Coordinates of C-alpha atoms and ligand atoms in Angstrom, one line a residue:
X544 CA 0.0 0.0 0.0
X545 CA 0.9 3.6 -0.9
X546 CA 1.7 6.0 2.0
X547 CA -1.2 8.5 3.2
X548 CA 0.9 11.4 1.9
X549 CA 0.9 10.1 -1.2
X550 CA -2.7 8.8 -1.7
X551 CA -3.5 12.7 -0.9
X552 CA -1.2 14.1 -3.5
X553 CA -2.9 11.3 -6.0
X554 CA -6.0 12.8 -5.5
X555 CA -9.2 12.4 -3.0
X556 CA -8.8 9.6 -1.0
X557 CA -12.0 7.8 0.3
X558 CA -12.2 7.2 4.0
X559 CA -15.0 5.0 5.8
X560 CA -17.6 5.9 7.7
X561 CA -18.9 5.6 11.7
X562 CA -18.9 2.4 13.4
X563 CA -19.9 3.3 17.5
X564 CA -23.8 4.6 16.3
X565 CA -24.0 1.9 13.7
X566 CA -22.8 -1.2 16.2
X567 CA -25.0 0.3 18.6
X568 CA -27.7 0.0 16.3
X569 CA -26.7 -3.6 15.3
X570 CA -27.0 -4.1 19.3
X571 CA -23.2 -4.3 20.3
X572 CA -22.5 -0.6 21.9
X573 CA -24.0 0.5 24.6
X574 CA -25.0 4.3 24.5
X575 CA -25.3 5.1 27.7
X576 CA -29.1 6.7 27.4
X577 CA -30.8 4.4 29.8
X578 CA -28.8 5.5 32.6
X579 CA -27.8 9.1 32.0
X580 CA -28.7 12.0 29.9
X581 CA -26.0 11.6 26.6
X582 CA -25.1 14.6 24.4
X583 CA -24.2 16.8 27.7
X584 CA -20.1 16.4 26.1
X585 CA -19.7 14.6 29.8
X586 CA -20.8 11.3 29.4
X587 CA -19.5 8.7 31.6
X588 CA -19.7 4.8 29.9
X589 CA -21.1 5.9 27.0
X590 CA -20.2 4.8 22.9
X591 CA -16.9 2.8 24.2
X592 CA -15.1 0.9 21.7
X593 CA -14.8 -2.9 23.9
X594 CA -16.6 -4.1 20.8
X595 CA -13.4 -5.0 19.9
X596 CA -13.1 -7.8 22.5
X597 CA -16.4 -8.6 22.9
X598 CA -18.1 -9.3 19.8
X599 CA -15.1 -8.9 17.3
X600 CA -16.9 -10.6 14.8
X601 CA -19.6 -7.8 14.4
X602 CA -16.6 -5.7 14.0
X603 CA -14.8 -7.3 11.1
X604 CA -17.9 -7.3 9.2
X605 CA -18.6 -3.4 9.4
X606 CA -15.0 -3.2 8.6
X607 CA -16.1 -5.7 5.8
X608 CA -18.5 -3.7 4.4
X609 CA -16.7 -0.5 4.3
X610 CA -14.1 -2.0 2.2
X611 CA -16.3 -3.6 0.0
X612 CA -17.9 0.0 -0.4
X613 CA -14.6 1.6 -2.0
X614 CA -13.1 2.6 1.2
X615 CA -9.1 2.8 0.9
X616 CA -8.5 3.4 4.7
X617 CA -10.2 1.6 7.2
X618 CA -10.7 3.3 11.1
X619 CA -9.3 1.1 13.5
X620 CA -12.5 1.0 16.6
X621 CA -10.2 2.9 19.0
X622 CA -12.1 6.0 19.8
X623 CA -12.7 6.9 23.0
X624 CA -10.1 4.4 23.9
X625 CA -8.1 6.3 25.6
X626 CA -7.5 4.7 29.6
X627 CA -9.6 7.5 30.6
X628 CA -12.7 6.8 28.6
X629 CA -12.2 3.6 29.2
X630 CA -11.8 3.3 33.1
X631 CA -15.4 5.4 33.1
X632 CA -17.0 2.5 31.5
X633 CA -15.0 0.0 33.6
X634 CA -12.9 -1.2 30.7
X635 CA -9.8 0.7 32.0
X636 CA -8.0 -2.6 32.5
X637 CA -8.5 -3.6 29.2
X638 CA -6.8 -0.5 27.6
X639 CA -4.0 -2.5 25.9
X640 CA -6.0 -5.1 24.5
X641 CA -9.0 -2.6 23.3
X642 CA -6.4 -1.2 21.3
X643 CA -4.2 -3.7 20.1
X644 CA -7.6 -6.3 19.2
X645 CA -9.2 -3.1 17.4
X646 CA -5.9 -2.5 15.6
X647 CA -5.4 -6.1 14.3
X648 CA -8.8 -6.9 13.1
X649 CA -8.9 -3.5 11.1
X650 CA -5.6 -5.0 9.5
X651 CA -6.8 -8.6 9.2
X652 CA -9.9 -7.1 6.9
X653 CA -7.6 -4.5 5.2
X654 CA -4.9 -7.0 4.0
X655 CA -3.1 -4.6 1.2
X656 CA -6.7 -3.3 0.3
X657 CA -7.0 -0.2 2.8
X658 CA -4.2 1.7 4.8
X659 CA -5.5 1.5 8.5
X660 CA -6.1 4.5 11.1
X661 CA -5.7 4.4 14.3
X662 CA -8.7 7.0 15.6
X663 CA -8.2 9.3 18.4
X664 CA -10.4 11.2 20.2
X665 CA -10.8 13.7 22.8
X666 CA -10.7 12.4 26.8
X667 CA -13.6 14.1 27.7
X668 CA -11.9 15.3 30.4
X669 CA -11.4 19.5 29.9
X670 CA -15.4 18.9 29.7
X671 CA -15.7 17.5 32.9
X672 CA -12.7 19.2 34.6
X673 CA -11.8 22.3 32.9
X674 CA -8.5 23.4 31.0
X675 CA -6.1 22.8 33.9
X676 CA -6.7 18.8 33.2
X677 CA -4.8 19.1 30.1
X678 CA -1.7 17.4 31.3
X679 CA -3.5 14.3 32.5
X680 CA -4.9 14.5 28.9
X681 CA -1.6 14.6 27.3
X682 CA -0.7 11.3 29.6
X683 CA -3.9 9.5 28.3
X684 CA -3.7 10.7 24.4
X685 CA 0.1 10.2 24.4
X686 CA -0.4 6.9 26.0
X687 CA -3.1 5.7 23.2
X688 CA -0.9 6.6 20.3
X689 CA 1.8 4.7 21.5
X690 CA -0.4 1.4 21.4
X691 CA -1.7 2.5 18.4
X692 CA 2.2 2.7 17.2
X693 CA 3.1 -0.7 18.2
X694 CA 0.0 -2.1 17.0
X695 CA 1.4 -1.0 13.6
X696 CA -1.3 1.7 12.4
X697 CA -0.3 3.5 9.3
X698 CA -1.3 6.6 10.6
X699 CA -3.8 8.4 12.9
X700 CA -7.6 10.2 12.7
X701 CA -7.2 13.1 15.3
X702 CA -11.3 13.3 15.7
X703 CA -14.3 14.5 17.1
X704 CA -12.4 16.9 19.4
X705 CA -14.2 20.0 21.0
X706 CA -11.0 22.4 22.5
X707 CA -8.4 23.2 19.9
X708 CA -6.2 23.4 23.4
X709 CA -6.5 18.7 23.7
X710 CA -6.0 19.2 20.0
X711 CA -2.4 20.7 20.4
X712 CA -1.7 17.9 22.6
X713 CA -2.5 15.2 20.1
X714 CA -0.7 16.3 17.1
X715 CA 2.3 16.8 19.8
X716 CA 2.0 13.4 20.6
X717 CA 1.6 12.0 17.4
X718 CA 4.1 14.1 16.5
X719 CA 6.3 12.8 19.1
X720 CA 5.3 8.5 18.1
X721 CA 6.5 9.5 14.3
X722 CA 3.1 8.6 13.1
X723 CA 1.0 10.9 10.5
X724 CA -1.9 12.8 11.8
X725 CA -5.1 13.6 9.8
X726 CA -7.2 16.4 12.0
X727 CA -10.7 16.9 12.2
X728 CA -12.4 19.4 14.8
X729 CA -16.3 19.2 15.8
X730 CA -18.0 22.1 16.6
X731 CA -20.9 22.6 18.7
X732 CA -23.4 24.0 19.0
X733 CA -22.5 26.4 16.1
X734 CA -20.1 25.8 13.1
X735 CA -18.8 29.5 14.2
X736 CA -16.8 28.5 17.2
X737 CA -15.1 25.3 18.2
X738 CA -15.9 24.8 22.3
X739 CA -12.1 26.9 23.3
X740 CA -13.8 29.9 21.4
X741 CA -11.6 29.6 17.8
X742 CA -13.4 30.2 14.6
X743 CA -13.0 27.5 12.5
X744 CA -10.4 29.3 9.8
X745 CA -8.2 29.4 13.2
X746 CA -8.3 25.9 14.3
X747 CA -7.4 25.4 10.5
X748 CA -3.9 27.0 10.4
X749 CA -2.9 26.1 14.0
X750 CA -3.7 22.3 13.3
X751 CA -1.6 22.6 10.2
X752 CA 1.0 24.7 11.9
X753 CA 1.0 21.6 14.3
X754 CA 1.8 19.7 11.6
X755 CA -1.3 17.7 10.6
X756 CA -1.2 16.5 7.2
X757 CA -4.6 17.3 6.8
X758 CA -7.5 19.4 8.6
X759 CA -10.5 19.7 9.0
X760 CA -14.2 19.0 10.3
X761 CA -15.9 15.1 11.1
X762 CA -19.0 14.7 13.4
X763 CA -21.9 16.7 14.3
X764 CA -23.1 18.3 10.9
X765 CA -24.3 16.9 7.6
X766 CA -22.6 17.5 4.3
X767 CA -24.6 20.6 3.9
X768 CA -24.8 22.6 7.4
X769 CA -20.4 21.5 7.3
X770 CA -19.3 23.1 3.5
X771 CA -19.6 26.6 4.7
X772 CA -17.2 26.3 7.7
X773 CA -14.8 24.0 5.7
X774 CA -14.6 26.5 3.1
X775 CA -13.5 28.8 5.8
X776 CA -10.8 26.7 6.6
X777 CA -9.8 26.2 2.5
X778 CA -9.3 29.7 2.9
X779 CA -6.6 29.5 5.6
X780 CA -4.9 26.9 4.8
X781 CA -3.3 25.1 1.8
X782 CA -2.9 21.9 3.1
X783 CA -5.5 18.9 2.1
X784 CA -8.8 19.4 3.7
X785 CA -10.2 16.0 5.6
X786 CA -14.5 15.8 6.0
X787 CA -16.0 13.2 7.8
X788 CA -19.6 14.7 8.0
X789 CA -22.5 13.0 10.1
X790 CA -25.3 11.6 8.4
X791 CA -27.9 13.2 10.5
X792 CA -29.9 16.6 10.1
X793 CA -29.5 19.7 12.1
X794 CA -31.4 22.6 12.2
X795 CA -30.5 26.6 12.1
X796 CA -30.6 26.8 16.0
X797 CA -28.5 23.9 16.9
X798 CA -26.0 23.0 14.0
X799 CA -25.0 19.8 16.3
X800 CA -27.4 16.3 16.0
X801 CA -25.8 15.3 19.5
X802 CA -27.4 18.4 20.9
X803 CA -31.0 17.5 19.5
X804 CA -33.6 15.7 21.2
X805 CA -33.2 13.1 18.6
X806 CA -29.7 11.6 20.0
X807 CA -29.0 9.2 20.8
X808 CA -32.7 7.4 20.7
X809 CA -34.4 8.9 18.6
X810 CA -32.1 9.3 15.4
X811 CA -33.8 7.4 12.4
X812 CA -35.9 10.3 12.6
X813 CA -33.1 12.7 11.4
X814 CA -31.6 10.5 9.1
X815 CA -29.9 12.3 6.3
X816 CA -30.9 10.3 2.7
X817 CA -27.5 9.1 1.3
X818 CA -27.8 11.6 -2.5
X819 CA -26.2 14.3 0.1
X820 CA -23.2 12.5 0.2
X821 CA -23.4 11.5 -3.0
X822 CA -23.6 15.3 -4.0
X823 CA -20.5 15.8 -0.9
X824 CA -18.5 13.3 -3.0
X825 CA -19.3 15.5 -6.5
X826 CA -18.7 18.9 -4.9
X827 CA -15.6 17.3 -2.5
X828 CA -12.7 17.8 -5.4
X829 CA -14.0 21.7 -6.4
X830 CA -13.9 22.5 -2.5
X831 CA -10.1 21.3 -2.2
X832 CA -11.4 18.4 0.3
X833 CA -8.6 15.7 -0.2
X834 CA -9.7 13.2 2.6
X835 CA -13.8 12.5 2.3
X836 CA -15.5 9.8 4.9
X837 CA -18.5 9.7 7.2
X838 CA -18.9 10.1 11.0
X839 CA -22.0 9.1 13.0
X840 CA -24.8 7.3 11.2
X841 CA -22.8 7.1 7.7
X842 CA -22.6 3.3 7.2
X843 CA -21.7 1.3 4.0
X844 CA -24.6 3.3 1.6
X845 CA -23.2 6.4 2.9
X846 CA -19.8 5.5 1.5
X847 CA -20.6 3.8 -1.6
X848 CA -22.3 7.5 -2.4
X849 CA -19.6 9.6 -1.4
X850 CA -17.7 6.9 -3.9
X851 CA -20.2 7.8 -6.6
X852 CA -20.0 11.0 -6.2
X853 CA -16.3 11.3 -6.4
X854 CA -16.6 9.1 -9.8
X855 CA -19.5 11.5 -11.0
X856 CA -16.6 14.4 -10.9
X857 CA -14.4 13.0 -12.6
Ligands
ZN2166 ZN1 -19.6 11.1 14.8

């Protein structure tokens, strides 16, 4: 297999889509919404990836089907996997082998098919305990990326982060393991602001400044509520642009679906129909996005439109 870096220069590369909302709809992940309220951003147990260990099967065949929809990278099942995350959902003792299992059966299914990612994500901690928990972050995220090293990932998804501030600390740490770092930012509630106050044209530059190899939005928004901030970021940045939209609708008031009454129970009723991201994939190439995939709710359809858009460019 080619190197990232390369597959971007060749062109768009196709990512895959979500796998936490999509297990937990095939009955494997547990989202937390009988014992708490979810979408608060300070959720305890909630979307954990010990999917990986317990039903590994169910995995490999979402992995499976990704593939088999075009996609040239597969997203090893490590987000929220950092010890932190983890430990709330009482897997903390099973950190390594989340990781490593996820890792390996993303590798097993990718053969020399697909590159695999190792996806990071935020600790939920600066929700829960403000900015001055960002060095027990770093620990946690600098821990992860080391697994996801030795597990032999080809290179990381930096995702569904809220504070620009955690994201620092990830590319440093990826930074720091040698590995590659593709960078995605979610904002909420607004696609004005990420959660640290920074518009999205400014999360832009400082991510690539960071040394991302690509940046840019995944989660929260569908195709068309998320163009109009990443072409804010085109705009400050010349470095390829990643979008791994949601596949769910938002409205003008609240521009996140975790933040509608909808999520997590309720979200075939906000279902996005899959000729958006079949129009994403046409428009991807004319908005300079060089990484396209699919967050929450985009399953195999989602990508094998993003595929047909991309084709419909051409
Ligand atoms: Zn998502």
């Amino acid at each position: 297999m080619k190197h990232i870096t390369t597959l971007l220069k060749e062109g768009v590369v196709l990512g895959d889509g979500g796998y936490l909302i999509e297990l937990e709809r095939r009955g494997y992940v547990d989202s937390g919404s009988r014992r708490e309220k979810v979408g608060t951003g300070r959720g305890s147990g909630q979307f954990t990836p010990e999917v990986a260990i317990e039903h590994p099967d169910a995995l490999r065949e979402l992995h499976r089907e990704f593939l088999n929809a075009g996609s040239q990278v597969l997203q090893a099942l490590t987000f929220f996997g950092t010890r932190e995350k983890l430990s709330r959902a009482g897997y903390g003792a099973d950190t390594e082998r989340i990781n490593a299992t996820a890792v390996k059966l993303a590798k097993e299914v990718a053969g020399n098919r697909a590159l695999v990612a190792g996806s990071v994500s935020r600790t939920q901690l600066t929700e829960r305990e403000g900015m001055e928990s960002l060095g027990k972050s770093r620990d946690h995220l600098a821990e992860q990326i080391r697994l996801l090293m030795d597990a032999g990932v080809d290179f990381l998804i930096l995702e569904t982060f809220f504070h620009l501030a955690e994201m620092r600390i990830a590319l440093e740490c990826a930074a720091a393991a040698g590995l590659p770092a593709v960078a995605t930012m979610s904002f909420r509630p607004l696609i004005t602001q990420c959660t640290d106050g920074h518009t999205p044209a400014e999360c832009a530059k400082i991510m690539a400044d960071c040394g991302a190899i690509a940046v840019g939005a995944n989660c929260e928004q569908e195709p068309g509520r998320m163009i109009p901030l990443l072409r804010e970021m085109r705009a400050a940045t010349s470095i390829p642009l990643a979008a791994q939209p949601a596949a769910f609708h938002t409205t003008d008031q609240c521009h996140s679906f975790t933040r509608l009454p909808a999520f997590p129970d309720a979200l075939e009723t906000i279902q996005v129909a899959r000729h958006e991201f079949q129009n994403f994939g046409k428009a991807a190439k004319q908005d300079g996005i060089g990484y396209l995939g699919g967050c929450c709710g985009c399953n195999a359809a989602y990508i094998r439109a993003l595929k047909d858009g991309l084709e419909e460019a051409k």
